[in-house]
Every structure is written in structure tokens, then in C-alpha cells.
Amino acid sequence: MSQEEDLLNSIYPTSPHSTNKKYQSLGLRFNPFPRSGTANINGGDLYNGRLVPVDDRIKGQILSFIGDALNPNELDSEDRYISATIIGDYGSGKTQLLMFVRYVLSVVATDTNQRSNPYVIYIDNPGVKLMEFIGSIISRIGEDYFKKFIWLRIIEKIEASEELRGLLAKYQYAGGGLFKDTDPDPYANENKVSYKQYLNSFTRYINSTRNLKEFNETLRDVFIRVLEMETGDIVLAQYFYQLISEDYTVNKTWESLITGGISQLEKKATEIIHYVVHLIKDKGYTDFFILVDEFEDITQGRLSKTQVDNYVYNLRTLIDQHREWCLLFSMTANALKMLKRVNPPLADRISNRLIRIDALKPPQAEKIIANYLNMARGKESTDIRPFDSTGVNKLNDLVGGNARRLLKNCYLMIERASSILDKKGTIDAEFVAEHYSHDSV
């Protein structure tokens, strides 16, 4: 056997093309545990739907928060604000809990019997200033979708206004179509799909440089006029016009927006988020949820005192002035304590509902292990085999009830067991003690 074959055999105890067979003796199709122990933020609904909170108290708090958030405010339909904060140690499962919230809201959105259609954004980088926080929200919408939302809103307003259509009418082609299979009407469906298509429905019929320049200036004025009416701010109107009209491989305006790099917008956070929510709801969404992960980055040494003060003050002001969204934060308990010292009013506003994740108890550790195993068994069960209770208790004790460390070591145990245990073998306390890895913690 060559050195290369020997190395491959060490990596693949079975054929690399029959990975499933590796785990058959354990009754599994694959190893379902995350090798890093962390939540998969890109996991689909099938994945997150199986990872139901193992603490019934927490599950009840989450479902209560979602239910209250979706319940209409009869006194003020525009006031949708509600917030909660998840607190727990590093690795306690805060991110996975946010993923469960996202999953539940996706179920609500796809249920035709429900009256709610929530739009959900998850961000794991609150940034170092408020505009970076806003930029993270917008970046999750995506450049193409965001520009499309703005564009469709503008076209809708122009088409509905006789005055605005009149300003552009003289540039429309009045005769028959010169271009085969092309509708000359700028408001034909095929010409409203994008800024470029709409522009072409005029420019393909303009045959002089002077008229083209005049048209471009008129079109710009019309667009900015609509955007100013929508945003209530001329600076934002000019900015958003530039965003949708740029035609570069890399849209510099977009990049500046999502990184918070435009100083002129620093004091316009309220207007921006109001416009963003307005665009989203214009597409038929009823609620706007922001799930903010790792908010402890704001309070735990990453920023200077001045930066922290500015950030939390501006965020508090934003929350007070803008009440069309629902916010769910996650952070460590120490971070919340520091936030209460830095800005008690903000801490009170975002944590009037507190969802605390405690260390896993053995029965909860068994539940979370069964949830993952079910993904690899393709059926629902409370069975924890190939683990047994002694193995789970031992492992949970070694990791101090920390979910991330537990899952990381579960991955390792399954890998070791797949090459050592037979069908009757179990991952018991003795097996865990022998194969537990301090390095994997």
C-alpha cells in the first residue's frame, strides 16, 4: 500500500463515496452534530425546525413574544414596537434560539390562514456606530432586492401622478414601434422591471445629444422629487437616486451604505430605517423583525467609551422615534449589566422582556441530543442511542452544561463511535471519559 493510500484510509475508514455506511452501525445516516458546536445561521427551516428549545420555559417565552409582536395594536396600528433580550453565557445557545425564532416566523409567513406576513432580518454584527447597525440591516435585504423595492415604489408613484407623467411625456415615442418585439410605452410591464429598462424605453427614441441631456436632467428631477416625498429629506432623496442609477460592477453607493461610510447620513438614521420599513411593508409584509446577535460587542472593550456612549444614545433615540419594528437582542448577562450602567433607559427599552438561558441540565442535554439525532434518523423520537444516559450525564458534567461544548463533543463521540462500536455498543460514561477532548472545548 502506498503512503497516499494509507493516508486516505486513515481519513476515510470506509469508501469516501459511501459516507453514510460509516454511521450505519449507530443507526444514523450521517453525523448530525455541528463540528464547531455553533448554530448554522444558513441552515434551512428543516434544520432549524427540529431544534426546538429544550427548556419549556424558554420556548413559552419565545412563542409569547412572537404572538404579542404579531398581535395588532388597536390604538395605533403604526406602533408595532416590542423588544426582548436573550441573555446567556458564550456557547449557551443564544444564536440557535434566534434561528428558532426565524423559523417560527417563516412558518407564520407561509401559513395562508394567518393574517400576518412578517419580514425577518438576522444580523450578527451590530457595528461600531449606529449607521453600521443600519447598514447591516439593509445588507441583509440584499442590493438587488433593496434597489428593486425603491425602484418599484418610484414607478408606482410616477404612474399614479398625472403631473409627473406629464413632465416625461414629451420624451415618449408617439409613433409605432421602431424596434421589433419592443413596447415603446415606458409603463408597459416589460419596461417597469428595472431602472435601466425604463430608461431605455425613452432613450432608444431620442436622437440628439441635447435632447438626451435634457431628458436625463428631467428624469433625475422627477425621481428625486418622488424620493423626497417618500423620505422627507432631500439628502436621502439624492442618495437613493444615486443608489438605483449607478451602473457599476461594484455599486460604490451601496457599499458605502452597508458599511456606514457616508458621514452625511449619520444623523438621518431614523429617516432611513423608517423608509426601509416603509419599502418592506409596501411589498405586503405586515411586520418587521430584527434579530440582533452578539450585541455584547458594543459594551465589552471593542469600542472606546465615547463610541459606546454615542452608539447607545443614538440607538435609544432611534427606538424612541421609530416604533414600526420588533427587536430581539442576544447578549451575555455581563454585557446587559454594563449596558445598564452606560445607558439605563436603553437597557430598559430593549430588555423589558428577558429570556435567560441557563446551563443545560441532564434531561435537557438528552433532549438536544435527541433533536440532532432525529435529523440523521429521519424520524421523530426521544431515543438518544447510540448515547445512553450515563454518557450524556458524564458529557454534560464535563462541559458544565454549555450547549456549544456539548455539541462539539457529541460530534467527536459519534466520529469515534462509528469506527469503534458495534451495533450493540453505546456511548456511555466510560466511552465519554476515554474519548472526551479538552481541546474541543
Coordinates of N, CA and C in Angstrom, one line a residue, residues 66-165:
I66 N -43.4 36.3 20.2 CA -43.8 36.4 18.8 C -45.3 36.6 18.7
G67 N -46.1 36.0 19.5 CA -47.6 36.2 19.5 C -48.0 37.6 19.8
D68 N -47.3 38.2 20.8 CA -47.6 39.6 21.2 C -47.2 40.5 20.1
A69 N -46.0 40.2 19.5 CA -45.5 41.1 18.4 C -46.4 41.1 17.2
L70 N -47.0 40.0 16.9 CA -47.9 39.9 15.7 C -49.3 40.4 16.0
N71 N -49.6 40.5 17.3 CA -51.0 41.0 17.6 C -51.1 42.5 17.3
P72 N -52.1 42.9 16.5 CA -52.2 44.3 16.1 C -52.5 45.2 17.2
N73 N -51.9 46.4 17.1 CA -52.2 47.4 18.1 C -53.4 48.2 17.7
E74 N -54.5 48.0 18.4 CA -55.8 48.6 18.1 C -55.8 50.1 18.3
L75 N -55.0 50.6 19.2 CA -54.9 52.0 19.5 C -54.1 52.8 18.4
D76 N -53.1 52.2 17.9 CA -52.2 52.8 17.0 C -51.6 51.7 16.1
S77 N -52.1 51.5 14.9 CA -51.7 50.4 14.0 C -50.2 50.6 13.6
E78 N -49.7 51.8 13.6 CA -48.3 52.1 13.2 C -47.3 51.7 14.3
D79 N -47.8 51.7 15.5 CA -46.9 51.4 16.6 C -46.8 49.9 16.8
R80 N -45.7 49.3 16.2 CA -45.5 47.9 16.3 C -44.4 47.5 17.2
Y81 N -43.8 48.5 17.9 CA -42.6 48.2 18.7 C -42.8 47.3 19.8
I82 N -41.9 46.3 19.9 CA -41.9 45.4 21.0 C -40.4 44.8 21.0
S83 N -39.9 44.6 22.2 CA -38.5 44.1 22.2 C -38.3 43.1 23.3
A84 N -37.3 42.3 23.2 CA -36.9 41.3 24.2 C -35.4 41.1 24.1
T85 N -34.8 40.6 25.1 CA -33.4 40.3 25.1 C -33.1 38.9 25.6
I86 N -32.4 38.1 24.9 CA -31.9 36.8 25.3 C -30.5 37.0 25.9
I87 N -30.4 36.5 27.1 CA -29.1 36.5 27.8 C -28.6 35.1 28.1
G88 N -27.3 34.9 28.0 CA -26.7 33.6 28.3 C -25.2 33.7 28.2
D89 N -24.5 32.7 28.7 CA -23.1 32.7 28.6 C -22.7 32.4 27.1
Y90 N -21.4 32.6 26.8 CA -20.9 32.2 25.5 C -21.1 30.7 25.3
G91 N -21.7 30.4 24.2 CA -21.9 29.0 23.9 C -23.1 28.4 24.5
S92 N -24.0 29.2 25.1 CA -25.2 28.7 25.7 C -26.3 28.4 24.8
G93 N -26.2 28.8 23.5 CA -27.3 28.5 22.6 C -28.1 29.7 22.2
K94 N -27.6 30.9 22.4 CA -28.4 32.2 22.0 C -28.7 32.2 20.5
T95 N -27.6 32.0 19.7 CA -27.8 32.1 18.3 C -28.8 31.1 17.8
Q96 N -28.8 29.8 18.3 CA -29.7 28.8 17.8 C -31.1 29.2 18.2
L97 N -31.3 29.9 19.3 CA -32.6 30.4 19.8 C -33.1 31.4 18.8
L98 N -32.2 32.3 18.3 CA -32.6 33.3 17.3 C -33.0 32.6 16.0
M99 N -32.3 31.5 15.7 CA -32.6 30.8 14.4 C -34.0 30.1 14.6
F100 N -34.4 29.7 15.8 CA -35.7 29.1 16.0 C -36.8 30.2 15.8
V101 N -36.5 31.4 16.3 CA -37.4 32.5 16.2 C -37.6 32.7 14.7
R102 N -36.5 32.8 13.9 CA -36.6 33.0 12.5 C -37.5 31.9 11.8
Y103 N -37.3 30.7 12.3 CA -38.0 29.5 11.7 C -39.5 29.7 12.0
V104 N -39.9 30.0 13.2 CA -41.3 30.2 13.6 C -42.0 31.3 12.8
L105 N -41.3 32.4 12.6 CA -41.8 33.5 11.8 C -42.0 33.1 10.3
S106 N -41.1 32.2 9.8 CA -41.2 31.7 8.5 C -42.4 30.8 8.3
V107 N -42.7 30.1 9.4 CA -44.0 29.3 9.4 C -45.2 30.1 9.3
V108 N -45.2 31.2 10.1 CA -46.3 32.2 10.1 C -46.5 32.8 8.7
A109 N -45.4 33.2 8.1 CA -45.4 33.9 6.8 C -46.0 33.0 5.7
T110 N -45.8 31.7 5.8 CA -46.2 30.8 4.8 C -47.6 30.1 5.0
D111 N -48.2 30.4 6.2 CA -49.5 29.9 6.5 C -50.6 30.8 6.0
T112 N -51.3 30.3 5.0 CA -52.3 31.2 4.3 C -53.5 31.5 5.3
N113 N -53.6 30.8 6.4 CA -54.7 31.0 7.3 C -54.4 32.2 8.3
Q114 N -53.1 32.6 8.3 CA -52.7 33.7 9.2 C -52.8 35.0 8.5
R115 N -53.1 36.0 9.4 CA -53.2 37.4 8.8 C -51.9 38.1 8.8
S116 N -50.8 37.5 9.3 CA -49.5 38.2 9.4 C -48.6 37.6 8.4
N117 N -47.7 38.5 7.9 CA -46.7 38.2 6.9 C -45.4 38.9 7.3
P118 N -44.7 38.4 8.3 CA -43.5 39.1 8.9 C -42.3 39.0 8.0
Y119 N -41.5 40.0 8.0 CA -40.2 40.1 7.3 C -39.2 40.0 8.4
V120 N -38.2 39.1 8.2 CA -37.3 38.9 9.3 C -35.8 39.1 8.8
I121 N -35.1 39.8 9.6 CA -33.6 40.0 9.3 C -32.8 39.6 10.5
Y122 N -31.8 38.8 10.3 CA -30.9 38.4 11.3 C -29.5 39.1 11.1
I123 N -29.0 39.8 12.1 CA -27.6 40.4 11.9 C -26.8 39.9 13.1
D124 N -25.5 39.6 12.8 CA -24.6 39.2 13.8 C -23.4 40.2 14.0
N125 N -23.6 41.4 13.4 CA -22.6 42.4 13.5 C -23.2 43.8 13.8
P126 N -23.4 44.2 15.1 CA -24.1 45.5 15.3 C -23.2 46.7 15.0
G127 N -21.9 46.4 14.6 CA -21.1 47.5 14.1 C -20.5 48.4 15.3
V128 N -19.8 49.4 14.9 CA -19.2 50.3 15.9 C -19.9 51.6 16.0
K129 N -20.9 51.9 15.1 CA -21.7 53.1 15.2 C -23.1 52.7 14.6
L130 N -24.0 53.6 14.9 CA -25.4 53.3 14.6 C -25.6 53.1 13.1
M131 N -24.9 53.9 12.2 CA -25.1 53.7 10.8 C -24.6 52.3 10.3
E132 N -23.6 51.8 11.0 CA -23.2 50.4 10.7 C -24.3 49.4 11.0
F133 N -24.9 49.6 12.1 CA -26.1 48.8 12.5 C -27.2 48.9 11.5
I134 N -27.5 50.1 11.0 CA -28.5 50.3 10.0 C -28.0 49.6 8.7
G135 N -26.7 49.8 8.4 CA -26.1 49.2 7.2 C -26.2 47.7 7.2
S136 N -26.0 47.1 8.4 CA -26.1 45.6 8.5 C -27.5 45.1 8.2
I137 N -28.5 45.9 8.6 CA -29.9 45.6 8.4 C -30.2 45.6 6.9
I138 N -29.8 46.7 6.2 CA -30.0 46.8 4.8 C -29.3 45.8 4.0
S139 N -28.0 45.5 4.4 CA -27.3 44.5 3.6 C -27.9 43.1 3.6
R140 N -28.7 42.8 4.7 CA -29.4 41.5 4.7 C -30.6 41.5 3.8
I141 N -31.1 42.6 3.4 CA -32.1 42.7 2.4 C -31.5 42.3 1.1
G142 N -30.3 42.8 0.8 CA -29.6 42.5 -0.4 C -29.7 43.6 -1.4
E143 N -28.6 43.9 -2.1 CA -28.6 45.0 -3.0 C -29.7 45.0 -4.1
D144 N -29.8 43.8 -4.8 CA -30.8 43.7 -5.9 C -32.2 44.0 -5.4
Y145 N -32.6 43.3 -4.2 CA -33.9 43.4 -3.7 C -34.2 44.9 -3.2
F146 N -33.2 45.4 -2.5 CA -33.4 46.8 -2.0 C -33.6 47.8 -3.1
K147 N -32.7 47.7 -4.1 CA -32.9 48.6 -5.3 C -34.2 48.4 -6.0
K148 N -34.6 47.2 -6.1 CA -35.9 46.8 -6.7 C -37.0 47.4 -6.0
F149 N -37.0 47.3 -4.6 CA -38.1 47.9 -3.8 C -38.2 49.4 -4.0
I150 N -37.0 50.1 -4.0 CA -37.0 51.5 -4.2 C -37.6 51.8 -5.6
W151 N -37.1 51.1 -6.6 CA -37.5 51.4 -8.0 C -39.0 51.2 -8.2
L152 N -39.5 50.1 -7.7 CA -40.9 49.8 -7.9 C -41.8 50.9 -7.3
R153 N -41.4 51.3 -6.1 CA -42.1 52.4 -5.4 C -42.1 53.7 -6.2
I154 N -41.0 54.0 -6.8 CA -40.9 55.3 -7.6 C -41.8 55.2 -8.8
I155 N -41.7 54.0 -9.6 CA -42.5 53.9 -10.7 C -44.0 53.9 -10.4
E156 N -44.4 53.3 -9.3 CA -45.8 53.3 -8.8 C -46.3 54.8 -8.6
K157 N -45.4 55.6 -8.0 CA -45.8 57.0 -7.8 C -45.9 57.8 -9.1
I158 N -44.9 57.6 -10.0 CA -44.9 58.3 -11.2 C -46.2 58.0 -12.0
E159 N -46.4 56.7 -12.1 CA -47.6 56.2 -12.9 C -48.9 56.7 -12.4
A160 N -49.0 56.9 -11.0 CA -50.2 57.4 -10.4 C -50.4 58.9 -10.5
S161 N -49.3 59.6 -10.9 CA -49.4 61.1 -10.9 C -49.4 61.6 -12.3
E162 N -50.5 62.3 -12.7 CA -50.7 62.9 -14.0 C -49.6 63.9 -14.2
E163 N -49.3 64.7 -13.2 CA -48.3 65.7 -13.3 C -46.9 65.2 -13.6
L164 N -46.5 64.1 -12.9 CA -45.2 63.6 -13.1 C -45.1 62.9 -14.4
R165 N -46.1 62.2 -14.8 CA -46.1 61.5 -16.1 C -46.0 62.6 -17.2

